[in-house]
PDB file of C-alpha atoms in Angstrom:
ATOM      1  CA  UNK L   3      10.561  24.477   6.306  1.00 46.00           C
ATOM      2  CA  UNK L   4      11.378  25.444   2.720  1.00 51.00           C
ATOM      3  CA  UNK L   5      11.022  21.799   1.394  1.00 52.00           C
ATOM      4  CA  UNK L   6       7.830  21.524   2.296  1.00 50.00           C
ATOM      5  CA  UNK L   7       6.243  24.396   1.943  1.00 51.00           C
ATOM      6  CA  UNK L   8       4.122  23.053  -1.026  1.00 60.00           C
ATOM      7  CA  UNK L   9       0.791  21.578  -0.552  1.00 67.00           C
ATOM      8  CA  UNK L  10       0.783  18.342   0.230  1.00 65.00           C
ATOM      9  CA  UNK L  11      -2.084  16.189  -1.486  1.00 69.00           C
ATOM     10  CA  UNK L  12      -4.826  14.369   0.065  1.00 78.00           C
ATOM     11  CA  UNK L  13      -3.725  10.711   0.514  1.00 82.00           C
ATOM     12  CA  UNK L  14      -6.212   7.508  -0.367  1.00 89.00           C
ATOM     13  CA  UNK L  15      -6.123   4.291   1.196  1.00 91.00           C
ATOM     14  CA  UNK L  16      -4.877   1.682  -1.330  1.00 93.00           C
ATOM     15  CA  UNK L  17      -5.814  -1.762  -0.590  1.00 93.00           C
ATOM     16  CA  UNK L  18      -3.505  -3.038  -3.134  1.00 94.00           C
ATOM     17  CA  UNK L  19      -0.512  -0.912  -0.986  1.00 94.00           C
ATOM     18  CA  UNK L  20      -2.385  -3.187   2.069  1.00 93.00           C
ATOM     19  CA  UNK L  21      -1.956  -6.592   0.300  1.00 93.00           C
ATOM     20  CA  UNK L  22       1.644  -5.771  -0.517  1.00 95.00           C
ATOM     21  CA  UNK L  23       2.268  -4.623   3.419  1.00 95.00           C
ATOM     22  CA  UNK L  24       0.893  -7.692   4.551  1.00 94.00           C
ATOM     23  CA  UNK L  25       2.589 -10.131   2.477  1.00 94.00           C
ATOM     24  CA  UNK L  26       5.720  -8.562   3.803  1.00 96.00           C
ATOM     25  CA  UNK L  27       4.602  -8.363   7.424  1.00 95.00           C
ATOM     26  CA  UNK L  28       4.017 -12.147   7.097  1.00 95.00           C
ATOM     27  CA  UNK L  29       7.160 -13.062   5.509  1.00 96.00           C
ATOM     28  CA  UNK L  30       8.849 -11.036   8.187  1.00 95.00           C
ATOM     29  CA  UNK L  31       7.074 -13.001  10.624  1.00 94.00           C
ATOM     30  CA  UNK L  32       7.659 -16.476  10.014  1.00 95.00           C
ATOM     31  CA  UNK L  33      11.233 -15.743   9.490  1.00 95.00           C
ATOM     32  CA  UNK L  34      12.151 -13.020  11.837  1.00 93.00           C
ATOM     33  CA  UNK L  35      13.531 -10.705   9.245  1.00 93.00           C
ATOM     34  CA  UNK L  36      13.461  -6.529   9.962  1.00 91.00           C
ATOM     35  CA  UNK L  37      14.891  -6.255   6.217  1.00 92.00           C
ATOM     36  CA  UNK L  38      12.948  -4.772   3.873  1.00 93.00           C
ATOM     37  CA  UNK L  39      13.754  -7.783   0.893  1.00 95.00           C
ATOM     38  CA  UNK L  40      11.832 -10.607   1.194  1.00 96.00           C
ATOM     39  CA  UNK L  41      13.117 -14.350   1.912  1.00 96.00           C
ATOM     40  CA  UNK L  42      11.813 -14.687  -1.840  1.00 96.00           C
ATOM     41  CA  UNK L  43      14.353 -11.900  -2.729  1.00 97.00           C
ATOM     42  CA  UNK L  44      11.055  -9.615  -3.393  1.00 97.00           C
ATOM     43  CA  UNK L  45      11.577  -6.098  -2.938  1.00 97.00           C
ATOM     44  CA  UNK L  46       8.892  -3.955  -1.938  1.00 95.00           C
ATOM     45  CA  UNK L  47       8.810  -3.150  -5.865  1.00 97.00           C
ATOM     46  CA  UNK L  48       7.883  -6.601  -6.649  1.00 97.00           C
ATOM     47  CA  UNK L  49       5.035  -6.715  -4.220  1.00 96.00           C
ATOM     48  CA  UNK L  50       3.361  -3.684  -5.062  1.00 95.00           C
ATOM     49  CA  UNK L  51       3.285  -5.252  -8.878  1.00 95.00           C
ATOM     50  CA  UNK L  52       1.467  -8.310  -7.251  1.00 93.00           C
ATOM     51  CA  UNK L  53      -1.270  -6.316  -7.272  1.00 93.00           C
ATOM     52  CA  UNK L  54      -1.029  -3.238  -8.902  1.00 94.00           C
ATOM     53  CA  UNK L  55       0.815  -1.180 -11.748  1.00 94.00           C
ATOM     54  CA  UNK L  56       2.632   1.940 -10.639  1.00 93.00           C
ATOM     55  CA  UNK L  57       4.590   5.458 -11.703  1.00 91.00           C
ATOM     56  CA  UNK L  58       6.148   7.813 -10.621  1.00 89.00           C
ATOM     57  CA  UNK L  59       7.456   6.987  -6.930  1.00 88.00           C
ATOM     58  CA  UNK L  60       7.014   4.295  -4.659  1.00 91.00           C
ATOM     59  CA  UNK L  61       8.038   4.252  -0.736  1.00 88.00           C
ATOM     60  CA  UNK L  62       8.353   1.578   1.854  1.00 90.00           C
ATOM     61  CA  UNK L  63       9.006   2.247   5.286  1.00 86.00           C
ATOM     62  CA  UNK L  64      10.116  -0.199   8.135  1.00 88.00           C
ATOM     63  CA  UNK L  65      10.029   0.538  12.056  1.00 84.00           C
ATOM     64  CA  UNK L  66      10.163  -1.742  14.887  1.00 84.00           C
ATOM     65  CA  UNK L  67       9.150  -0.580  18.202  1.00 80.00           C
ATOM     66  CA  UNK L  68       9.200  -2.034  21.659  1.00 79.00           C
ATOM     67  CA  UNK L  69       6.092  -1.464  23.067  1.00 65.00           C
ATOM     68  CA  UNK L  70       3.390  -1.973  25.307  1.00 62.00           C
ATOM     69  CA  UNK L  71       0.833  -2.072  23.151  1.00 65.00           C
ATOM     70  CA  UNK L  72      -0.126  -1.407  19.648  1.00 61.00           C
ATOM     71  CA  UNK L  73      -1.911   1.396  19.873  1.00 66.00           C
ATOM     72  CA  UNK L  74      -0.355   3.324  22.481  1.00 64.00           C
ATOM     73  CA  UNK L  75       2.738   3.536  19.866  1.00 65.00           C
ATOM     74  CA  UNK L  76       0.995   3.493  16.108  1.00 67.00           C
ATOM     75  CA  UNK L  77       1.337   7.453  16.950  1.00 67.00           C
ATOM     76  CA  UNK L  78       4.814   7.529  18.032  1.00 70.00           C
ATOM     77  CA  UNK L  79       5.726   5.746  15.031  1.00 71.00           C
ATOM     78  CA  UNK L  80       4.392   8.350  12.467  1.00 70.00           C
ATOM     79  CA  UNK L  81       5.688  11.208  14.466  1.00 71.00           C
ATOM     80  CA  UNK L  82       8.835   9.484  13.879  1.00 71.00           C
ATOM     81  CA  UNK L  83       8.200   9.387  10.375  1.00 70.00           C
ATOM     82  CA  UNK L  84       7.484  12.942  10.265  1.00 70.00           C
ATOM     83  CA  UNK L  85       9.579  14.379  12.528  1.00 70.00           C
ATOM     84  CA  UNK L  86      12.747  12.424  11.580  1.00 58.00           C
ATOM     85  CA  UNK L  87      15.388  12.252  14.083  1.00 59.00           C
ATOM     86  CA  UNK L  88      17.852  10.131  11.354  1.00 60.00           C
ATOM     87  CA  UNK L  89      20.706  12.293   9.672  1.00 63.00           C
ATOM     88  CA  UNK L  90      19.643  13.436   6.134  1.00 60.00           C
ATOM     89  CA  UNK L  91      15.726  12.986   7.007  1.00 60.00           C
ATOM     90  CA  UNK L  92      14.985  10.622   4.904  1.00 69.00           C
ATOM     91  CA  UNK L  93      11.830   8.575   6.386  1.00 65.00           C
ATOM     92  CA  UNK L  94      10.413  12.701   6.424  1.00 64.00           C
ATOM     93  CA  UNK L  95      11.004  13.946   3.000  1.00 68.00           C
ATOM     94  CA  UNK L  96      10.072  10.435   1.707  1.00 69.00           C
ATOM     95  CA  UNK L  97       6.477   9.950   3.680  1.00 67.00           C
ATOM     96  CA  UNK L  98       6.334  13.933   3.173  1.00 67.00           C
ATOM     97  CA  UNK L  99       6.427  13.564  -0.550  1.00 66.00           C
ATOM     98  CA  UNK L 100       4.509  15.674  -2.414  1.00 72.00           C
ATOM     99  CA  UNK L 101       3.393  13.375  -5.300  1.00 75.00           C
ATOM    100  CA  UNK L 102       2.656  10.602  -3.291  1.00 73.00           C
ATOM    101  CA  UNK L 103      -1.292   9.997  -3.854  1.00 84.00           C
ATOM    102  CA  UNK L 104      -1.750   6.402  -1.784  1.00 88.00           C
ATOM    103  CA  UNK L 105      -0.969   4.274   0.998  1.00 87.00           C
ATOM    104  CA  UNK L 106      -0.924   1.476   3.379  1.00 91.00           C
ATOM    105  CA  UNK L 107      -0.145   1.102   6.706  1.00 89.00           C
ATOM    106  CA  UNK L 108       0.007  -2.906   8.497  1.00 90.00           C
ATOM    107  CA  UNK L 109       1.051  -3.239  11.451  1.00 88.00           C
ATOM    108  CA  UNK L 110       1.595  -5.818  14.124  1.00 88.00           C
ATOM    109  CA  UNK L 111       3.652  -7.652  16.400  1.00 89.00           C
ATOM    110  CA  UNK L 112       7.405  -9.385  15.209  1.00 92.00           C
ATOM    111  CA  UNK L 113       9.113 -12.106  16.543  1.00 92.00           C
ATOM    112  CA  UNK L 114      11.971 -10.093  18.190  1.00 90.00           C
ATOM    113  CA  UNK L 115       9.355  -8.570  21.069  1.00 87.00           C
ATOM    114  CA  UNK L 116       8.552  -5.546  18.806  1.00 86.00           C
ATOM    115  CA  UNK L 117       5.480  -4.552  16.686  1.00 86.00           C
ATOM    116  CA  UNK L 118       6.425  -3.901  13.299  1.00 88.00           C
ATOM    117  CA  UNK L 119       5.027  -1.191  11.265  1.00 88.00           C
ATOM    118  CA  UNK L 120       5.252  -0.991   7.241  1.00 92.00           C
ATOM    119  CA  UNK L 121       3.794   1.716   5.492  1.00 89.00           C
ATOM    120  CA  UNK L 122       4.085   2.241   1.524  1.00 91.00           C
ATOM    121  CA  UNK L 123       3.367   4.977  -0.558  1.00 88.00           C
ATOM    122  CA  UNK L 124       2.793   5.586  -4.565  1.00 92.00           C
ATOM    123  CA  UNK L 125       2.203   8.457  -6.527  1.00 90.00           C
ATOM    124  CA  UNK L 126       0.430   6.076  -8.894  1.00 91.00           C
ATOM    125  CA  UNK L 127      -1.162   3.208  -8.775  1.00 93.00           C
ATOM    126  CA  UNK L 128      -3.686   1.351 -10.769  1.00 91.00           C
ATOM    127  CA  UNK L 129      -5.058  -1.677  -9.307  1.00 92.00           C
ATOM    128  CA  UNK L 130      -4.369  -5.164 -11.669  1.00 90.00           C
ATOM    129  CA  UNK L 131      -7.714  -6.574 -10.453  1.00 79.00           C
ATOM    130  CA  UNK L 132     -11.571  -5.107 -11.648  1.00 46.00           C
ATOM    131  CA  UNK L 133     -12.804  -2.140  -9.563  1.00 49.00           C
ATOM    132  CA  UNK L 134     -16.716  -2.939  -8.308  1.00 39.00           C
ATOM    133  CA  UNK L 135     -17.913  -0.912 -10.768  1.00 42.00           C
ATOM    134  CA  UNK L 136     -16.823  -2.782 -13.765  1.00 48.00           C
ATOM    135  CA  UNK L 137     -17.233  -6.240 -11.795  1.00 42.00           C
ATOM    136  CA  UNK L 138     -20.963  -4.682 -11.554  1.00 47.00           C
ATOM    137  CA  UNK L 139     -21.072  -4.428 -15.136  1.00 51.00           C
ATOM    138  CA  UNK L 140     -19.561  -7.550 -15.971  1.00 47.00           C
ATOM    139  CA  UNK L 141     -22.135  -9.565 -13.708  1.00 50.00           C
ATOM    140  CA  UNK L 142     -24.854  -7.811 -15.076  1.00 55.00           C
ATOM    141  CA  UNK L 143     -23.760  -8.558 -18.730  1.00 54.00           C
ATOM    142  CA  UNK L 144     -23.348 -12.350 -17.297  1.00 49.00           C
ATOM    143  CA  UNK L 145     -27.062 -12.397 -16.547  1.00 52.00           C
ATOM    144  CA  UNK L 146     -28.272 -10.983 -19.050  1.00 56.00           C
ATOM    145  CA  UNK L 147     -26.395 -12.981 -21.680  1.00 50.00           C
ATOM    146  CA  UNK L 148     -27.466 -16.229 -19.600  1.00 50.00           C
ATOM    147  CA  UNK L 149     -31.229 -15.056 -19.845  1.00 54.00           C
ATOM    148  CA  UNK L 150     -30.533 -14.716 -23.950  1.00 49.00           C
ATOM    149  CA  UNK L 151     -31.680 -17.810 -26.481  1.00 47.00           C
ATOM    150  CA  UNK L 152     -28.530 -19.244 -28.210  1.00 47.00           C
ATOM    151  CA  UNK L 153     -29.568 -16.784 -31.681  1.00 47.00           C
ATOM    152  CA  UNK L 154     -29.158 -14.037 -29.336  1.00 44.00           C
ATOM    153  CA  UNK L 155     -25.959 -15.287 -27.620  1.00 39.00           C
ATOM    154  CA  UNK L 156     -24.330 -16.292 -30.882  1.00 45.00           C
ATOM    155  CA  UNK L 157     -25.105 -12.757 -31.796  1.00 42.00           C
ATOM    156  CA  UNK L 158     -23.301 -10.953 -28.553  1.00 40.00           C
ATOM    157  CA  UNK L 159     -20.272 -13.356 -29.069  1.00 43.00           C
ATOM    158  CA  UNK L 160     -19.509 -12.093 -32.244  1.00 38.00           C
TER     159      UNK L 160
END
């Protein structure tokens, strides 16, 4: 398998990938859609900027399954992603994509008697909101500025 011969990298869980699955999974929901624009016209571009900035590549993927239960086809679903039964392969060399870095997977059931699975994938990604780190240091600045006399404040302000 030539076009994937090189290594593929180690993928991280992105809950900002998460947050843009599930506001899709919900909009597909309440309106029955299997599309993958939403009924605000967002495209799986515009969710992922909800909550995150991006480059490179970005990837959403769409199946519906009947099924007995969740979990007895979560596993069919990504062997279908990897072994791609679709002319041209595309869900494979997509999901199989070398640069791709993080994802999301949501999954649950759909209106139409199926359980809908929606993974995304991004190269890049750089959440829009504080990591806990910094939201650490920012809280501990907070206290420590509130624990300050005014001189002192007036002092850190400027």
């Amino acid at each position: 398998m030539k076009e994937f011969e090189e290594k593929l990298q180690t993928l991280q869980w992105s809950p900002e990938l998460e947050r843009s699955a599930i506001d899709h999974y919900l909009d597909m929901v309440n309106t029955g859609s299997t599309q993958h624009i939403g009924s605000d016209g967002s495209t799986c571009k515009d969710r992922i900027e909800r909550y995150a900035n991006w480059g490179g590549y970005i990837y959403e993927t769409i199946q519906l399954r009947k099924s007995e239960t969740l979990e007895d086809h979560a596993r069919n679903v990504v062997l279908e992603w990897v072994v791609d039964s679709f002319p041209g392969r595309n869900n494979r060399k997509n999901v199989m994509l070398k640069d791709h870095r993080h994802f999301a997977v949501v999954a649950g059931p759909h209106p139409s008697g199926c359980y809908s699975y929606i993974a995304l994938f991004a190269s890049k990604l750089r959440s829009k909101n504080l990591d806990l780190q910094n939201f650490e240091e920012l809280e501990t600045q907070e206290k420590q500025n509130a624990e300050c006399s005014d001189e002192e404040k007036e002092g850190l302000e400027s």
